[in-house]
Amino acid sequence: MIPFIDLAAQQKRIRPQLEASINRVLDHGAYIMGPEIGELETQLSIFCNAQHTLTCSNGTDAIALVLMAKNVGPGDAIFVPSFTFAATAEVVAWMGATVIFVDVLKDTFNVDPESLKQGIQRAKQLGLHPAGIIPVDLFGQPADYDEISTIALNQGLWIIADAAQSFGGTYKGRKIGSLVESTTTSFFPAKPLGCYGDGGAVFTENKDLLKTLQSLRVHGQGEDKYQNIRIGMNGRMDTLQAAILLEKLRIFSEEISLRQKVANRYSEGLSDVAVTPFVQEGCISTWAQYTLKVDPEKRQDLIEGLKNEGIPTVVYYPLPLHHQRAYSHYPCATETLPMSETLARCVLSLPMHPYLEPEMQNQIIQSFCDLASRLELKKWQS
Ligand SMILES: *Cc1c(COP(=O)(O)O)cnc(C)c1O
């Protein structure tokens, strides 16, 4: 079986550097908040031009920390796209606030500004306070921050960019991380920049917010370690993970270019048989996933046919959040969210990582095209 994501190829490339970095931590022994934490925060800020970076335990806690800093609670309505990973909505539920699901656009799969406007009306009808929006940069492509920021400004909403899949990407010439007041990301191993366990970060332009986040990350501590001035959490990143990320960050820009090449080869080879991904003008995706749209009637046959050829595929995501049992009681911007529902039926993600060799990729493309003709697959538009 071809790997869906090949983490071993990257490890092989930088194994000596990783070992040296891990060994430095074993030598100094500062496993919690060791020097690598501050060093990584500095390097991440430089990488994405953010004013401040706070590393943390994972990408879910990263969003939760910002929500806590903003005192989000019951009565607040927070707008979240329905077509995303559950973590984006989960943290809102933790705070006792109300998730309002909004629909996404058919080509970028990101927040639909019109649906967001409808969601704000819905919140008001329900007697809720529209507080904030958490746009997601799905599959690595930035959401349309100009459009979303205009609405947010008009309505007095804050924005937390969930860049768990897009860190390293670019929106109209600007790196993800400095576009809005706060951006969060994940370093889960399979994300474009991943560590060897759990990890995450918050990027912010607001110094006061940073101070609050630093306190929340360590049980709401004050000036003194055993002084607690707010309810916080244990949200620290391990020093070992920071040491690993410092080495991976050095080759990350190059890896994003390699991912772009892989995406280009797929799109050249497959655009006759499937709807290939659309990237907005002036944006660079990190290609966390390379996702096609295919005829829903034939998707299962495609999945099985490719599997028989040793080619793994994944459906991200088979069920929009507003249809998930845990979230179905939350309101939606409109009665149905047609695009989220359609996408869940037609998307299909192919193997994607920076080290996918051209020969292997040609084999994937060839198998896909052969199967497409056998299944009489037509280019299918949602
Ligand atoms: C992975 C992911 C998260 C959560 O990150 P973890 O580090 O796994 O907690 C949040 N949002 C999106 C869109 C993700 O893809």
mmCIF file of C-alpha atoms and ligand atoms in Angstrom, residues 58-60 84-85 87-88 136 162 164-165 186 191 199, ligand 1:
data_model
loop_
_atom_site.group_PDB
_atom_site.id
_atom_site.type_symbol
_atom_site.label_atom_id
_atom_site.label_comp_id
_atom_site.label_asym_id
_atom_site.label_seq_id
_atom_site.Cartn_x
_atom_site.Cartn_y
_atom_site.Cartn_z
ATOM 1 C CA ASN A 58 -2.482 20.924 20.823
ATOM 2 C CA GLY A 59 -4.561 22.694 18.211
ATOM 3 C CA THR A 60 -7.819 22.177 20.088
ATOM 4 C CA THR A 84 -14.689 21.013 9.287
ATOM 5 C CA PHE A 85 -13.048 18.799 11.889
ATOM 6 C CA ALA A 87 -12.495 20.362 17.280
ATOM 7 C CA THR A 88 -13.450 23.777 15.872
ATOM 8 C CA VAL A 136 -11.228 27.361 9.129
ATOM 9 C CA ASP A 162 -8.359 28.052 12.842
ATOM 10 C CA ALA A 164 -4.648 23.911 12.016
ATOM 11 C CA GLN A 165 -4.360 22.809 8.382
ATOM 12 C CA SER A 186 -1.920 22.312 15.359
ATOM 13 C CA LYS A 191 -0.499 18.288 9.762
ATOM 14 C CA GLY A 199 1.375 20.267 19.945
HETATM 15 C C1 LIG B 1 -6.410 19.044 13.521
HETATM 16 C C2 LIG B 1 -7.380 20.122 13.633
HETATM 17 C C3 LIG B 1 -7.707 20.720 14.883
HETATM 18 C C4 LIG B 1 -7.234 20.180 16.191
HETATM 19 O O1 LIG B 1 -5.876 20.029 16.346
HETATM 20 P P1 LIG B 1 -5.319 18.996 17.447
HETATM 21 O O2 LIG B 1 -3.862 19.360 17.545
HETATM 22 O O3 LIG B 1 -5.524 17.625 16.915
HETATM 23 O O4 LIG B 1 -6.030 19.240 18.721
HETATM 24 C C5 LIG B 1 -8.570 21.792 14.888
HETATM 25 N N1 LIG B 1 -9.127 22.263 13.752
HETATM 26 C C6 LIG B 1 -8.864 21.704 12.552
HETATM 27 C C7 LIG B 1 -9.513 22.292 11.337
HETATM 28 C C8 LIG B 1 -8.005 20.610 12.450
HETATM 29 O O5 LIG B 1 -7.766 20.074 11.258
#
